[in-house]
mmCIF file of N, CA and C in Angstrom:
data_model
loop_
_atom_site.group_PDB
_atom_site.id
_atom_site.type_symbol
_atom_site.label_atom_id
_atom_site.label_comp_id
_atom_site.label_asym_id
_atom_site.label_seq_id
_atom_site.Cartn_x
_atom_site.Cartn_y
_atom_site.Cartn_z
ATOM 1 N N MET A 1 -7.823 -7.069 -10.972
ATOM 2 C CA MET A 1 -5.623 -7.188 -10.399
ATOM 3 C C MET A 1 -5.828 -5.510 -10.015
ATOM 4 N N ILE A 2 -4.863 -5.406 -9.145
ATOM 5 C CA ILE A 2 -4.195 -3.529 -8.757
ATOM 6 C C ILE A 2 -3.282 -3.726 -8.814
ATOM 7 N N ASN A 3 -2.109 -2.302 -9.007
ATOM 8 C CA ASN A 3 -1.045 -2.770 -9.409
ATOM 9 C C ASN A 3 -0.169 -1.426 -7.715
ATOM 10 N N ILE A 4 0.979 -2.171 -7.426
ATOM 11 C CA ILE A 4 1.110 -1.500 -6.173
ATOM 12 C C ILE A 4 2.346 -1.689 -6.512
ATOM 13 N N LEU A 5 2.378 -0.500 -6.195
ATOM 14 C CA LEU A 5 4.009 0.208 -6.459
ATOM 15 C C LEU A 5 4.999 0.663 -4.694
ATOM 16 N N PHE A 6 6.163 0.695 -4.728
ATOM 17 C CA PHE A 6 6.712 0.677 -3.410
ATOM 18 C C PHE A 6 7.899 1.779 -3.823
ATOM 19 N N PHE A 7 7.517 3.041 -3.358
ATOM 20 C CA PHE A 7 9.251 3.942 -3.403
ATOM 21 C C PHE A 7 9.930 3.791 -2.444
ATOM 22 N N ALA A 8 10.904 3.999 -2.295
ATOM 23 C CA ALA A 8 11.942 4.762 -1.552
ATOM 24 C C ALA A 8 12.221 3.785 -0.234
ATOM 25 N N ALA A 9 12.519 4.369 1.115
ATOM 26 C CA ALA A 9 12.517 3.324 2.371
ATOM 27 C C ALA A 9 11.410 2.182 2.002
ATOM 28 N N VAL A 10 10.248 2.083 1.801
ATOM 29 C CA VAL A 10 9.603 1.612 1.219
ATOM 30 C C VAL A 10 9.989 0.115 0.497
ATOM 31 N N ARG A 11 10.185 0.095 -0.039
ATOM 32 C CA ARG A 11 10.816 -0.445 -1.409
ATOM 33 C C ARG A 11 11.878 -1.232 -1.042
ATOM 34 N N GLU A 12 13.257 -0.493 -0.069
ATOM 35 C CA GLU A 12 13.948 -1.004 0.417
ATOM 36 C C GLU A 12 13.308 -1.880 1.221
ATOM 37 N N THR A 13 13.080 -1.766 2.414
ATOM 38 C CA THR A 13 12.520 -2.172 3.560
ATOM 39 C C THR A 13 11.385 -3.966 2.906
ATOM 40 N N LEU A 14 10.836 -3.215 2.109
ATOM 41 C CA LEU A 14 9.968 -4.890 0.914
ATOM 42 C C LEU A 14 10.976 -5.944 0.485
ATOM 43 N N ASN A 15 11.757 -4.762 -0.217
ATOM 44 C CA ASN A 15 13.459 -5.170 -1.545
ATOM 45 C C ASN A 15 11.805 -5.898 -2.257
ATOM 46 N N CYS A 16 11.288 -4.944 -2.702
ATOM 47 C CA CYS A 16 9.795 -5.142 -4.279
ATOM 48 C C CYS A 16 8.970 -3.895 -4.173
ATOM 49 N N SER A 17 9.685 -3.775 -4.942
ATOM 50 C CA SER A 17 9.442 -2.162 -6.201
ATOM 51 C C SER A 17 7.727 -2.546 -6.555
ATOM 52 N N GLN A 18 7.279 -3.731 -6.610
ATOM 53 C CA GLN A 18 5.656 -3.501 -7.483
ATOM 54 C C GLN A 18 5.244 -5.086 -7.654
ATOM 55 N N LEU A 19 3.542 -5.275 -6.670
ATOM 56 C CA LEU A 19 3.213 -5.816 -7.695
ATOM 57 C C LEU A 19 2.402 -5.855 -7.502
ATOM 58 N N ALA A 20 1.366 -7.463 -8.736
ATOM 59 C CA ALA A 20 0.512 -6.808 -8.736
ATOM 60 C C ALA A 20 -0.940 -8.166 -7.943
ATOM 61 N N LEU A 21 -1.917 -8.094 -7.563
ATOM 62 C CA LEU A 21 -3.029 -8.656 -6.824
ATOM 63 C C LEU A 21 -4.054 -8.357 -6.816
ATOM 64 N N GLU A 22 -4.891 -9.586 -6.660
ATOM 65 C CA GLU A 22 -6.140 -8.988 -6.576
ATOM 66 C C GLU A 22 -6.266 -8.609 -5.375
ATOM 67 N N LEU A 23 -7.724 -7.832 -5.355
ATOM 68 C CA LEU A 23 -8.432 -7.209 -4.657
ATOM 69 C C LEU A 23 -8.856 -8.412 -3.229
ATOM 70 N N PRO A 24 -8.122 -7.246 -2.331
ATOM 71 C CA PRO A 24 -8.730 -8.826 -0.990
ATOM 72 C C PRO A 24 -9.494 -8.955 -0.699
ATOM 73 N N LYS A 25 -11.302 -8.567 -1.221
ATOM 74 C CA LYS A 25 -12.687 -8.666 -1.191
ATOM 75 C C LYS A 25 -13.293 -7.845 -2.165
ATOM 76 N N ASP A 26 -14.397 -7.717 -2.104
ATOM 77 C CA ASP A 26 -14.913 -7.037 -3.161
ATOM 78 C C ASP A 26 -15.371 -5.805 -2.482
ATOM 79 N N ASN A 27 -16.133 -4.089 -2.796
ATOM 80 C CA ASN A 27 -16.395 -3.282 -1.821
ATOM 81 C C ASN A 27 -14.681 -3.235 -0.685
ATOM 82 N N ALA A 28 -13.739 -3.483 -1.902
ATOM 83 C CA ALA A 28 -12.638 -2.984 -0.483
ATOM 84 C C ALA A 28 -12.511 -1.597 -0.153
ATOM 85 N N THR A 29 -11.318 -1.716 0.189
ATOM 86 C CA THR A 29 -10.453 0.207 0.687
ATOM 87 C C THR A 29 -9.368 -0.138 1.031
ATOM 88 N N LEU A 30 -8.646 1.267 1.308
ATOM 89 C CA LEU A 30 -7.381 1.383 1.125
ATOM 90 C C LEU A 30 -6.694 0.252 2.853
ATOM 91 N N ALA A 31 -7.354 0.641 3.777
ATOM 92 C CA ALA A 31 -7.268 -0.301 5.145
ATOM 93 C C ALA A 31 -7.367 -1.530 4.538
ATOM 94 N N ASP A 32 -8.531 -2.725 3.629
ATOM 95 C CA ASP A 32 -8.567 -3.629 4.099
ATOM 96 C C ASP A 32 -6.989 -4.481 2.673
ATOM 97 N N LEU A 33 -6.764 -3.111 2.012
ATOM 98 C CA LEU A 33 -5.357 -3.511 1.558
ATOM 99 C C LEU A 33 -4.235 -3.587 2.160
ATOM 100 N N LYS A 34 -4.113 -2.708 3.268
ATOM 101 C CA LYS A 34 -2.806 -2.638 4.954
ATOM 102 C C LYS A 34 -2.389 -4.124 5.287
ATOM 103 N N ARG A 35 -4.129 -3.966 5.622
ATOM 104 C CA ARG A 35 -3.991 -5.231 6.310
ATOM 105 C C ARG A 35 -3.673 -6.875 5.602
ATOM 106 N N SER A 36 -4.563 -6.668 4.753
ATOM 107 C CA SER A 36 -3.562 -7.593 3.841
ATOM 108 C C SER A 36 -2.339 -8.332 2.965
ATOM 109 N N LEU A 37 -1.157 -6.632 2.795
ATOM 110 C CA LEU A 37 -0.793 -6.777 2.791
ATOM 111 C C LEU A 37 0.596 -6.802 4.352
ATOM 112 N N ALA A 38 0.418 -6.789 5.448
ATOM 113 C CA ALA A 38 0.680 -6.582 6.496
ATOM 114 C C ALA A 38 0.319 -8.150 6.860
ATOM 115 N N SER A 39 0.071 -8.682 6.458
ATOM 116 C CA SER A 39 -0.136 -10.355 6.879
ATOM 117 C C SER A 39 0.520 -11.200 6.033
ATOM 118 N N ARG A 40 1.434 -10.312 5.586
ATOM 119 C CA ARG A 40 2.358 -11.437 5.681
ATOM 120 C C ARG A 40 3.401 -10.981 6.382
ATOM 121 N N GLN A 41 3.477 -11.022 7.316
ATOM 122 C CA GLN A 41 4.511 -10.910 9.076
ATOM 123 C C GLN A 41 5.486 -10.300 8.826
ATOM 124 N N GLY A 42 6.308 -10.515 8.930
ATOM 125 C CA GLY A 42 7.697 -9.784 9.183
ATOM 126 C C GLY A 42 7.948 -8.483 9.142
ATOM 127 N N LYS A 43 8.343 -8.022 7.856
ATOM 128 C CA LYS A 43 9.160 -6.375 7.604
ATOM 129 C C LYS A 43 7.704 -6.126 6.639
ATOM 130 N N TRP A 44 7.207 -6.910 6.406
ATOM 131 C CA TRP A 44 5.668 -6.354 5.530
ATOM 132 C C TRP A 44 4.603 -6.189 6.977
ATOM 133 N N GLN A 45 4.542 -6.403 7.992
ATOM 134 C CA GLN A 45 3.884 -6.686 8.866
ATOM 135 C C GLN A 45 4.545 -5.172 9.594
ATOM 136 N N GLN A 46 5.635 -4.570 9.863
ATOM 137 C CA GLN A 46 5.989 -3.241 10.366
ATOM 138 C C GLN A 46 6.257 -1.917 8.921
ATOM 139 N N VAL A 47 6.366 -2.938 7.795
ATOM 140 C CA VAL A 47 5.390 -0.942 7.573
ATOM 141 C C VAL A 47 4.240 -1.242 6.933
ATOM 142 N N PHE A 48 2.922 -1.851 6.699
ATOM 143 C CA PHE A 48 1.432 -1.721 6.764
ATOM 144 C C PHE A 48 0.928 -1.803 8.195
ATOM 145 N N THR A 49 1.981 -1.670 9.428
ATOM 146 C CA THR A 49 0.674 -1.152 10.170
ATOM 147 C C THR A 49 1.255 0.450 10.889
ATOM 148 N N ASP A 50 2.237 0.610 10.583
ATOM 149 C CA ASP A 50 2.838 2.120 10.347
ATOM 150 C C ASP A 50 2.046 3.390 10.065
ATOM 151 N N LYS A 51 1.249 3.997 11.188
ATOM 152 C CA LYS A 51 0.902 4.854 11.100
ATOM 153 C C LYS A 51 1.204 6.126 9.944
ATOM 154 N N LEU A 52 2.470 6.214 8.983
ATOM 155 C CA LEU A 52 3.309 7.197 8.941
ATOM 156 C C LEU A 52 3.202 6.896 7.220
ATOM 157 N N LEU A 53 2.985 5.804 7.382
ATOM 158 C CA LEU A 53 2.988 5.145 5.286
ATOM 159 C C LEU A 53 2.225 6.359 4.781
ATOM 160 N N MET A 54 2.691 6.844 3.715
ATOM 161 C CA MET A 54 1.952 8.254 2.909
ATOM 162 C C MET A 54 1.282 6.444 1.618
ATOM 163 N N CYS A 55 0.564 7.178 1.138
ATOM 164 C CA CYS A 55 -0.578 6.605 -0.342
ATOM 165 C C CYS A 55 -0.626 7.841 -1.219
ATOM 166 N N ALA A 56 -1.100 7.081 -2.168
ATOM 167 C CA ALA A 56 -1.566 7.102 -3.371
ATOM 168 C C ALA A 56 -2.494 6.513 -3.997
ATOM 169 N N VAL A 57 -3.606 6.746 -4.501
ATOM 170 C CA VAL A 57 -4.157 6.443 -5.911
ATOM 171 C C VAL A 57 -4.247 6.536 -6.655
ATOM 172 N N ASN A 58 -4.390 6.081 -8.044
ATOM 173 C CA ASN A 58 -3.657 6.219 -9.427
ATOM 174 C C ASN A 58 -3.615 8.284 -8.740
ATOM 175 N N GLU A 59 -2.273 8.136 -8.914
ATOM 176 C CA GLU A 59 -0.945 9.347 -8.321
ATOM 177 C C GLU A 59 -1.937 10.813 -7.607
ATOM 178 N N VAL A 60 -2.993 9.717 -7.123
ATOM 179 C CA VAL A 60 -3.542 10.608 -5.859
ATOM 180 C C VAL A 60 -3.396 10.751 -4.774
ATOM 181 N N MET A 61 -2.698 11.507 -3.759
ATOM 182 C CA MET A 61 -3.122 11.313 -2.052
ATOM 183 C C MET A 61 -3.881 10.954 -1.041
ATOM 184 N N VAL A 62 -4.217 11.006 -0.976
ATOM 185 C CA VAL A 62 -4.682 9.835 -0.163
ATOM 186 C C VAL A 62 -3.992 9.488 1.621
ATOM 187 N N SER A 63 -5.045 10.544 2.339
ATOM 188 C CA SER A 63 -4.654 9.986 3.902
ATOM 189 C C SER A 63 -5.457 9.381 4.879
ATOM 190 N N ASP A 64 -7.301 9.099 3.724
ATOM 191 C CA ASP A 64 -8.194 7.832 4.561
ATOM 192 C C ASP A 64 -7.633 6.431 4.163
ATOM 193 N N ASP A 65 -7.967 6.281 5.691
ATOM 194 C CA ASP A 65 -7.424 4.633 4.608
ATOM 195 C C ASP A 65 -9.512 3.789 4.368
ATOM 196 N N ASN A 66 -9.988 4.404 4.634
ATOM 197 C CA ASN A 66 -11.444 4.154 4.444
ATOM 198 C C ASN A 66 -11.828 4.277 2.537
ATOM 199 N N THR A 67 -10.909 5.279 2.156
ATOM 200 C CA THR A 67 -10.798 5.021 0.769
ATOM 201 C C THR A 67 -11.090 3.841 -0.431
ATOM 202 N N PRO A 68 -12.220 4.338 -1.061
ATOM 203 C CA PRO A 68 -12.277 2.533 -1.345
ATOM 204 C C PRO A 68 -10.805 2.339 -3.181
ATOM 205 N N ILE A 69 -10.791 1.342 -3.246
ATOM 206 C CA ILE A 69 -10.022 1.141 -4.073
ATOM 207 C C ILE A 69 -10.413 -0.138 -4.989
ATOM 208 N N LYS A 70 -10.615 -0.290 -6.873
ATOM 209 C CA LYS A 70 -11.104 -0.332 -7.430
ATOM 210 C C LYS A 70 -10.384 -1.565 -8.806
ATOM 211 N N THR A 71 -10.951 -2.914 -9.202
ATOM 212 C CA THR A 71 -10.127 -3.021 -9.919
ATOM 213 C C THR A 71 -8.852 -2.199 -11.043
ATOM 214 N N GLY A 72 -7.996 -2.180 -11.429
ATOM 215 C CA GLY A 72 -7.639 -1.305 -12.141
ATOM 216 C C GLY A 72 -6.442 0.057 -11.536
ATOM 217 N N ASP A 73 -6.996 -0.210 -10.424
ATOM 218 C CA ASP A 73 -6.332 0.981 -9.649
ATOM 219 C C ASP A 73 -5.135 0.852 -9.468
ATOM 220 N N THR A 74 -4.380 1.793 -9.423
ATOM 221 C CA THR A 74 -2.603 2.084 -9.743
ATOM 222 C C THR A 74 -2.408 1.857 -7.366
ATOM 223 N N ILE A 75 -1.608 1.378 -6.753
ATOM 224 C CA ILE A 75 -1.556 1.715 -5.107
ATOM 225 C C ILE A 75 -0.171 2.214 -5.229
ATOM 226 N N ALA A 76 0.066 3.920 -4.932
ATOM 227 C CA ALA A 76 1.487 3.945 -4.587
ATOM 228 C C ALA A 76 2.198 3.625 -2.709
ATOM 229 N N PHE A 77 2.519 2.694 -2.167
ATOM 230 C CA PHE A 77 3.300 3.408 -0.894
ATOM 231 C C PHE A 77 4.946 3.715 -0.415
ATOM 232 N N PHE A 78 4.631 5.287 0.404
ATOM 233 C CA PHE A 78 6.114 5.532 0.410
ATOM 234 C C PHE A 78 5.745 5.484 1.828
ATOM 235 N N PRO A 79 6.949 6.732 2.036
ATOM 236 C CA PRO A 79 7.236 6.244 3.824
ATOM 237 C C PRO A 79 7.563 8.871 3.998
ATOM 238 N N PRO A 80 6.889 8.688 4.866
ATOM 239 C CA PRO A 80 6.799 10.705 5.380
ATOM 240 C C PRO A 80 8.507 10.923 4.429
ATOM 241 N N VAL A 81 8.276 12.075 3.733
ATOM 242 C CA VAL A 81 9.070 12.702 3.285
ATOM 243 C C VAL A 81 9.139 14.138 4.345
ATOM 244 N N THR A 82 10.791 14.180 4.332
ATOM 245 C CA THR A 82 11.385 14.615 5.699
ATOM 246 C C THR A 82 12.100 15.915 4.943
ATOM 247 N N GLY A 83 12.234 16.730 5.459
ATOM 248 C CA GLY A 83 13.329 18.081 4.773
ATOM 249 C C GLY A 83 14.245 18.825 6.608
ATOM 250 N N GLY A 84 15.345 19.704 5.625
ATOM 251 C CA GLY A 84 15.833 19.930 6.534
ATOM 252 C C GLY A 84 15.504 21.720 6.293
#
């Protein structure tokens, strides 16, 4: 089981703050998880095909979709941070 957290506009768009899911497959990567979540269609597809989507695995920022994920991990998704 992995824990998935959604923050800010991602949470609002999906109307969901967290999920607990089984890994999409053995030896899964962040890309596998994004594809699995995007397969929910609609807003989920919109969010998880956005190349600007930011992610952290176990509170460490990652930008490589080939990052492995494993049972017990916490994955957080949030929109890019902007400032003025």
